[in-house]
Every structure is written in C-alpha cells, then in structure tokens.
CSV table of C-alpha atoms in Angstrom, one decimal:
chain,number,residue,atom,x,y,z
L,1,MET,CA,87.7,125.7,84.3
L,2,THR,CA,87.0,124.2,80.9
L,3,GLU,CA,88.3,125.6,77.7
L,4,ASN,CA,85.0,127.4,77.0
L,5,GLY,CA,85.0,129.0,80.5
L,6,THR,CA,82.2,127.0,82.1
L,7,SER,CA,82.7,125.3,85.5
L,8,LEU,CA,82.6,121.6,85.9
L,9,PRO,CA,79.9,120.3,88.3
L,10,ARG,CA,81.3,119.4,91.7
L,11,THR,CA,80.7,116.0,93.2
L,12,PRO,CA,79.6,116.3,96.8
L,13,VAL,CA,82.1,114.9,99.3
L,14,PRO,CA,80.4,112.6,101.8
L,15,ASP,CA,80.6,113.6,105.4
L,16,ARG,CA,82.8,111.1,107.1
L,17,LEU,CA,82.7,112.6,110.6
L,18,PRO,CA,79.9,110.3,111.9
L,19,THR,CA,81.8,107.3,110.5
L,20,ARG,CA,84.9,108.5,112.3
L,21,LEU,CA,83.1,109.1,115.5
L,22,ARG,CA,81.5,105.7,115.4
L,23,ALA,CA,84.8,104.1,114.8
L,24,MET,CA,86.4,105.9,117.7
L,25,ALA,CA,83.5,105.0,120.0
L,26,ARG,CA,83.7,101.4,119.1
L,27,ALA,CA,87.4,101.2,119.6
L,28,ARG,CA,87.3,102.6,123.2
L,29,PRO,CA,83.7,102.7,124.4
L,30,LEU,CA,84.5,102.6,128.1
L,31,THR,CA,87.1,105.3,127.9
L,32,TYR,CA,84.8,107.7,126.1
L,33,PHE,CA,81.9,106.8,128.3
L,34,PHE,CA,83.8,107.7,131.5
L,35,LEU,CA,85.2,110.9,129.9
L,36,LEU,CA,81.8,111.9,128.8
L,37,ALA,CA,80.1,111.0,132.1
L,38,ASN,CA,82.6,113.0,134.2
L,39,GLY,CA,83.0,115.9,131.7
L,40,LEU,CA,79.3,116.5,131.1
L,41,SER,CA,78.4,116.4,134.8
L,42,TRP,CA,81.4,118.4,136.0
L,43,VAL,CA,80.8,121.2,133.5
L,44,ALA,CA,77.1,121.3,134.4
L,45,TRP,CA,78.0,121.5,138.1
L,46,VAL,CA,80.3,124.5,137.8
L,47,PRO,CA,77.5,127.1,138.4
L,48,TYR,CA,76.4,125.2,141.6
L,49,ILE,CA,80.0,124.9,142.8
L,50,LEU,CA,80.7,128.7,142.2
L,51,SER,CA,77.4,129.8,143.7
L,52,GLN,CA,76.5,130.6,147.3
L,53,ASN,CA,75.7,127.0,147.7
L,54,GLY,CA,79.4,126.2,147.1
L,55,LEU,CA,82.5,128.3,147.0
L,56,GLY,CA,80.6,131.5,147.1
L,57,ILE,CA,82.4,133.1,144.1
L,58,TRP,CA,79.1,133.8,142.3
L,59,GLY,CA,76.5,135.8,144.2
L,60,TYR,CA,73.6,133.6,143.1
L,61,ARG,CA,71.9,131.1,145.5
L,62,PHE,CA,70.0,128.2,144.0
L,63,PRO,CA,66.4,128.0,145.2
L,64,ALA,CA,65.3,125.1,147.2
L,65,ILE,CA,62.7,122.7,145.7
L,66,LEU,CA,61.2,120.0,148.0
L,67,GLY,CA,63.5,121.3,150.7
L,68,THR,CA,66.8,121.0,148.8
L,69,THR,CA,68.8,123.0,146.3
L,70,GLN,CA,70.1,119.7,144.8
L,71,VAL,CA,67.2,119.4,142.4
L,72,LEU,CA,68.3,122.4,140.4
L,73,GLY,CA,72.0,122.4,141.4
L,74,VAL,CA,73.0,118.7,141.1
L,75,LEU,CA,70.3,116.8,139.2
L,76,PRO,CA,70.8,118.5,135.7
L,77,GLY,CA,74.5,117.5,135.8
L,78,ALA,CA,73.7,114.0,136.9
L,79,TYR,CA,71.3,113.5,134.0
L,80,LEU,CA,73.8,114.9,131.5
L,81,GLY,CA,76.6,112.7,132.9
L,82,PRO,CA,76.1,108.9,133.3
L,83,ILE,CA,72.7,108.4,131.5
L,84,GLY,CA,73.6,111.0,128.9
L,85,ALA,CA,77.0,109.4,128.2
L,86,ALA,CA,75.4,105.9,128.1
L,87,PHE,CA,72.8,107.1,125.6
L,88,ALA,CA,75.4,108.8,123.4
L,89,MET,CA,77.8,105.9,123.4
L,90,THR,CA,75.1,103.3,122.9
L,91,ALA,CA,73.9,105.2,119.9
L,92,LEU,CA,77.4,105.5,118.4
L,93,VAL,CA,78.5,101.9,119.2
L,94,ASP,CA,75.3,99.9,118.7
L,95,GLY,CA,73.0,102.2,116.7
L,96,ARG,CA,69.2,102.2,116.9
L,97,THR,CA,69.1,98.4,117.6
L,98,GLY,CA,71.3,98.9,120.6
L,99,LEU,CA,69.3,101.9,121.8
L,100,ARG,CA,66.1,99.9,121.7
L,101,ALA,CA,67.7,97.1,123.7
L,102,TRP,CA,69.2,99.6,126.2
L,103,THR,CA,65.8,101.2,126.7
L,104,ARG,CA,64.1,97.8,127.2
L,105,ARG,CA,66.6,97.0,130.0
L,106,LEU,CA,65.3,100.0,131.9
L,107,TRP,CA,62.1,98.1,132.4
L,108,ARG,CA,63.5,94.7,133.4
L,109,TRP,CA,61.3,94.3,136.5
L,110,ARG,CA,60.5,90.6,136.0
L,111,VAL,CA,62.7,89.3,138.7
L,112,GLY,CA,62.0,86.7,141.5
L,113,GLY,CA,60.4,88.0,144.6
L,114,ARG,CA,63.3,86.9,146.7
L,115,TRP,CA,65.5,89.5,145.1
L,116,TYR,CA,63.0,92.3,145.7
L,117,ALA,CA,63.1,91.4,149.4
L,118,ILE,CA,66.9,91.3,149.4
L,119,THR,CA,67.2,94.6,147.6
L,120,LEU,CA,64.5,96.5,149.6
L,121,LEU,CA,65.3,95.0,153.1
L,122,SER,CA,69.0,94.3,153.2
L,123,VAL,CA,70.0,98.0,152.9
L,124,PRO,CA,67.9,99.3,155.8
L,125,ALA,CA,68.9,96.2,157.9
L,126,GLY,CA,72.5,96.7,157.2
L,127,MET,CA,72.4,100.4,157.9
L,128,LEU,CA,70.5,99.8,161.1
L,129,LEU,CA,73.1,97.3,162.3
L,130,THR,CA,76.0,99.6,161.3
L,131,GLY,CA,74.3,102.6,163.0
L,132,LEU,CA,73.8,100.7,166.2
L,133,ALA,CA,77.5,99.7,166.2
L,134,PHE,CA,78.8,103.2,165.6
L,135,SER,CA,76.4,104.9,167.9
L,136,GLY,CA,77.1,102.6,170.8
L,137,GLY,CA,73.5,101.3,170.8
L,138,GLN,CA,72.0,104.7,171.0
L,139,VAL,CA,68.9,104.6,168.7
L,140,ALA,CA,65.7,106.5,168.6
L,141,ALA,CA,62.4,105.7,167.0
L,142,PRO,CA,61.8,107.5,163.7
L,143,SER,CA,59.0,110.1,163.7
L,144,ALA,CA,55.7,109.4,162.0
L,145,ALA,CA,56.7,112.1,159.4
L,146,ALA,CA,59.8,110.2,158.5
L,147,LEU,CA,58.0,106.9,158.2
L,148,ILE,CA,55.3,108.5,155.9
L,149,ALA,CA,58.0,110.2,153.8
L,150,PHE,CA,60.1,107.1,153.2
L,151,VAL,CA,58.2,105.5,150.3
L,152,PRO,CA,57.5,108.8,148.4
L,153,MET,CA,61.2,109.7,148.8
L,154,LEU,CA,62.2,106.3,147.6
L,155,LEU,CA,60.1,106.7,144.5
L,156,PHE,CA,61.4,110.2,143.9
L,157,GLN,CA,65.0,109.0,144.2
L,158,MET,CA,64.2,106.3,141.6
L,159,ILE,CA,63.4,108.9,138.9
L,160,THR,CA,66.2,111.2,140.0
L,161,THR,CA,69.3,109.6,141.3
L,162,GLY,CA,68.6,106.1,140.2
L,163,LEU,CA,67.6,107.0,136.7
L,164,ALA,CA,70.4,109.5,136.3
L,165,GLU,CA,73.2,107.2,137.3
L,166,GLU,CA,72.4,103.5,137.0
L,167,PRO,CA,71.8,103.3,133.2
L,168,GLY,CA,75.4,104.5,132.9
L,169,TRP,CA,77.4,102.9,135.7
L,170,ARG,CA,75.8,99.5,136.0
L,171,ASP,CA,73.9,99.0,132.7
L,172,PHE,CA,76.5,100.4,130.2
L,173,ALA,CA,79.8,100.2,132.0
L,174,LEU,CA,79.6,97.1,134.2
L,175,PRO,CA,78.8,94.4,131.5
L,176,ARG,CA,81.5,95.7,129.3
L,177,LEU,CA,84.0,95.7,132.1
L,178,GLN,CA,83.1,92.2,133.1
L,179,SER,CA,83.5,91.0,129.5
L,180,ARG,CA,87.1,92.2,129.6
L,181,PHE,CA,88.1,91.5,133.2
L,182,SER,CA,87.2,89.2,136.0
L,183,PRO,CA,84.0,90.3,137.9
L,184,LEU,CA,86.0,91.4,141.0
L,185,ARG,CA,88.5,93.3,139.0
L,186,ALA,CA,85.7,95.0,137.0
L,187,ALA,CA,84.1,96.0,140.3
L,188,PHE,CA,87.4,97.5,141.5
L,189,VAL,CA,87.6,99.5,138.3
L,190,LEU,CA,84.1,100.8,138.3
L,191,GLY,CA,83.8,101.6,142.0
L,192,PRO,CA,86.6,104.1,142.2
L,193,LEU,CA,85.4,105.8,139.0
L,194,TRP,CA,81.9,106.0,140.4
L,195,GLY,CA,83.3,107.6,143.6
L,196,VAL,CA,85.5,110.1,141.8
L,197,TRP,CA,82.6,111.3,139.7
L,198,HIS,CA,81.1,112.7,142.9
L,199,PHE,CA,84.2,114.6,144.1
L,200,PRO,CA,83.4,118.1,142.7
L,201,LEU,CA,80.2,118.1,144.7
L,202,PHE,CA,82.2,118.1,147.9
L,203,LEU,CA,82.8,121.8,147.1
L,204,THR,CA,79.1,122.4,147.6
L,205,GLU,CA,76.6,121.9,150.4
L,206,TRP,CA,75.8,118.5,149.0
L,207,GLY,CA,79.1,117.4,150.5
L,208,GLY,CA,78.9,119.5,153.6
L,209,TYR,CA,81.1,122.3,152.4
L,210,PRO,CA,82.7,124.3,154.0
L,211,GLU,CA,82.3,122.6,157.4
L,212,ALA,CA,83.2,119.1,156.2
L,213,SER,CA,86.7,118.0,156.7
L,214,TRP,CA,89.0,116.5,154.0
L,215,THR,CA,88.3,113.0,155.3
L,216,ARG,CA,84.7,113.1,154.1
L,217,PRO,CA,85.5,112.5,150.4
L,218,LEU,CA,87.8,109.6,151.4
L,219,ALA,CA,85.1,108.0,153.5
L,220,PHE,CA,82.6,108.4,150.7
L,221,PHE,CA,85.2,107.0,148.2
L,222,THR,CA,85.6,103.9,150.4
L,223,PHE,CA,81.8,103.5,150.5
L,224,CYS,CA,81.5,103.7,146.7
L,225,VAL,CA,84.3,101.1,146.1
L,226,ALA,CA,82.8,98.6,148.6
L,227,PHE,CA,79.1,99.2,147.8
L,228,ASN,CA,79.8,98.8,144.1
L,229,ILE,CA,80.8,95.2,144.8
L,230,VAL,CA,77.5,94.6,146.5
L,231,MET,CA,75.6,96.2,143.6
L,232,SER,CA,77.6,94.3,141.0
L,233,TRP,CA,76.5,91.1,142.8
L,234,VAL,CA,72.9,92.1,142.8
L,235,PHE,CA,73.0,93.2,139.2
L,236,ASN,CA,74.5,89.9,138.1
L,237,ARG,CA,72.3,87.7,140.2
L,238,THR,CA,69.1,89.4,139.0
L,239,GLY,CA,69.9,88.8,135.3
L,240,GLN,CA,71.3,92.3,135.0
L,241,SER,CA,68.1,94.0,136.1
L,242,LEU,CA,68.6,97.7,136.1
L,243,PRO,CA,65.5,98.6,138.2
L,244,LEU,CA,66.8,96.3,141.0
L,245,SER,CA,70.1,98.1,140.8
L,246,MET,CA,68.3,101.4,141.0
L,247,LEU,CA,66.3,100.3,144.0
L,248,MET,CA,69.4,99.2,145.9
L,249,HIS,CA,71.2,102.5,145.1
L,250,VAL,CA,68.4,104.7,146.1
L,251,GLY,CA,67.6,102.6,149.2
L,252,VAL,CA,70.9,103.8,150.7
L,253,ASN,CA,70.2,107.4,149.7
L,254,THR,CA,66.7,107.4,151.1
L,255,PHE,CA,67.5,105.7,154.4
L,256,ALA,CA,70.5,108.0,154.9
L,257,SER,CA,68.5,111.2,154.2
L,258,VAL,CA,65.2,110.3,155.8
L,259,MET,CA,65.9,107.9,158.7
L,260,TRP,CA,69.6,108.1,159.6
L,261,SER,CA,69.7,111.4,161.5
L,262,GLU,CA,66.4,110.7,163.3
L,263,MET,CA,67.4,107.2,164.5
L,264,PHE,CA,71.1,107.9,165.2
L,265,PRO,CA,71.4,111.6,166.2
L,266,SER,CA,74.8,111.0,167.7
L,267,LEU,CA,76.2,110.2,164.3
L,268,ASP,CA,77.3,113.4,162.5
L,269,GLY,CA,78.1,113.7,158.8
L,270,GLU,CA,81.7,112.5,159.1
L,271,LEU,CA,81.0,109.5,161.4
L,272,ALA,CA,77.9,108.6,159.4
L,273,LEU,CA,80.0,108.2,156.2
L,274,VAL,CA,82.6,106.2,158.1
L,275,ALA,CA,79.9,103.9,159.4
L,276,MET,CA,78.3,103.5,155.9
L,277,GLY,CA,81.7,102.7,154.4
L,278,THR,CA,82.5,100.2,157.1
L,279,GLY,CA,79.1,98.4,156.7
L,280,ALA,CA,79.5,98.3,152.9
L,281,SER,CA,83.0,96.9,153.3
L,282,VAL,CA,81.8,94.1,155.5
L,283,ALA,CA,79.0,93.2,153.2
L,284,ALA,CA,81.4,93.3,150.2
L,285,ALA,CA,83.9,91.1,151.9
L,286,VAL,CA,81.2,88.5,152.7
L,287,ILE,CA,80.0,88.5,149.1
L,288,VAL,CA,83.5,88.2,147.7
L,289,VAL,CA,84.3,85.2,149.9
L,290,ALA,CA,80.9,83.5,149.4
L,291,THR,CA,81.1,83.9,145.6
L,292,ARG,CA,84.8,83.3,145.4
L,293,GLY,CA,85.1,86.6,143.6
L,294,ARG,CA,82.7,85.8,140.8
L,295,LEU,CA,80.0,88.1,142.2
L,296,GLY,CA,77.2,86.0,140.6
L,297,TYR,CA,78.5,86.7,137.1
L,298,VAL,CA,77.6,84.3,134.3
L,299,PRO,CA,79.3,84.9,130.9
L,300,ALA,CA,76.9,85.5,128.1
L,301,LEU,CA,76.7,82.7,125.5
L,302,PRO,CA,75.3,82.8,122.0
L,303,SER,CA,71.7,81.6,121.8
L,304,ASP,CA,72.7,78.8,119.6
L,305,HIS,CA,75.4,77.6,121.9
L,306,GLY,CA,74.7,74.0,123.0
L,307,ASP,CA,75.8,74.5,126.6
L,308,ALA,CA,73.9,77.8,127.2
L,309,ALA,CA,70.9,76.3,128.9
L,310,PRO,CA,72.8,74.1,131.3
L,311,LEU,CA,75.1,77.0,132.3
L,312,VAL,CA,72.1,79.2,132.9
L,313,ARG,CA,70.4,76.6,135.1
L,314,ARG,CA,73.5,76.0,137.2
L,315,ALA,CA,73.7,79.8,137.8
L,316,GLY,CA,70.2,79.8,139.2
L,317,TYR,CA,68.4,81.3,136.2
L,318,ASP,CA,65.3,79.8,134.7
L,319,ARG,CA,62.6,80.8,132.1
L,320,GLY,CA,64.8,83.3,130.3
L,321,PRO,CA,67.7,85.5,131.4
L,322,THR,CA,65.6,87.8,133.5
L,323,MET,CA,64.0,85.3,135.9
L,324,ILE,CA,65.8,84.5,139.2
L,325,GLU,CA,65.0,81.5,141.3
L,326,SER,CA,66.1,80.8,144.8
C-alpha cells in the first residue's frame, strides 16, 4: 500500500513452466520418452486388462471390430504411447522445426527398390523357413481367404501397429541412442525396452491369457531383442526410412496372424513364439557378423563437412540421404 492508500500496479510474473519443461526434456530426452511411452500406454491399457478380455475384475467385455477386440482395447494405448511420446518430446526438445522434420520422415518412401524387396519378402521367407524347421516339415497351403486378406491386413497394420509404434521406437529413440552408443549397443538398449512395453498385454487375450504359460512373455522378449537388431539394420541402410521400418514390423504381425496358423497348424502359440524368436536370433547374428556390429550405421555429418560426400558414397548412399543403391 502507498501512503495515500492506493495499490501499486502488479507486474505480471512470466510463466516459466514451459521453459523448465523444455530444459528437462532436452537434458534427458530418451529417459522421458521411454517413461512417457510406457506410462501412457500402460495407463490406457488398464481397462482392457481389468475387463473380461483380461483379468476379469471388471464386468465389461470389449466389442470385437474386424474380428478382434484389440482395435478398441489395445490400439488407443499404442497410439498414446510411442507415437504420442515421440510427438511430445520432439515438440519440447526441437520445437516446431523439429516437428516438421519429424513429420516429413513419416513419408520417406524414396528408397531403392532392392530394399522394398528385402523388407517385403525377407520376413515371409524367414518365417516360412523357421516354421518348416519347427513343424518338422509339416506345412499346409494357405486358403484363398488368407491369401486375399494378406495385403489388406498389411495395409491395416501399417496405419495401426506400424504408425502407433515406429515413429517412437525407431524414428525418435534409435537415432538418439546411436548418437550416444555404438549401433549394436543401441540396439541392445532399445530391444529390451521395446519388449517390456508389451508386457502388461500378456494379462489380456492379446497375450493368450489365461491359458498362456509364463514362458510366452520370455519368448516374445527374446524375439523383440533379436528382431530389433534386424530392424535397426534396415532402418540404417535405408537412410532411416520410417515407412520401410513400419513395413518390416507389420510384415511379421501380418504373416503371423494371417498365414502362420493355416500353414503350420502344429505350431501352437507357445511354440510359434519360440520359433519366431529363434528365426529372429539367427537373422540378427548373421547381420551382426556381416556388418561387424555396425548394423549399417553411418554417423551424420554437417552438410558443410568436407568429407561428408565421400563417407556417404562409401556407405552405399547416393543422390541424397534417402536414396539407397545396391
């Protein structure tokens, strides 16, 4: 109060919360990304876990859409988790410029045809060989309905599983991990975290609950660790093409859900995951040996660096960072 009793005008105090959040995010972007990715997904999955599709504590049963309850039970949490965390962390760390660059990478389709063939054909081929080995050669021809449904299901998986997960795991986390660690070590960090993210779903029908044994999460975890090495190699060798990573990821999901049970009826859910984990481990070992642990990674260099162009050519890149040659 002044001497004459009037109040002095107050100077507004600037809100420093966004600045503090940005500083925290920039200090530990990977830590907060993984916390957000897991936390958002797990909280969103609680109703599905508690419902009749899971532990049965809640009396509600999720309705099936396109033959599965996962569309309403799993997908919302998947969208909130990896892609939601990647969007939030990119906005905090890199601002609007970073968000625009992050969005453009979602459409990095301009990759050599050789890598489309590798991405689209290697997964079915590998799963066929693995299925033959674990079924003792007992294989049946897929039905016409399965063959017709394969491509539509692949496209559906692209806009669901692929879009929900890959912008987070591979596009946000993997490049940052590889800038801090060796490519192989980065893969061994990301793979287990990717696998653990799925663990709450093993308390639902997604993971075969309640019939599935405790070994199923372990087999799935092994698959995630090994297959992440394969995906890291593809991501690096395609100039960090997110659509190609999505195609490889959903190729496994689609083949497993559409073709696997028809072609290898003797492989139940437990043995199927063991087979997939074994096949992924063999492929990962071959890639690690062939690349000497580099997994196709080429460190990014400033555009004005004199050695940038020779380094890119030696790595097999040409005509810009998104073109891959044989």
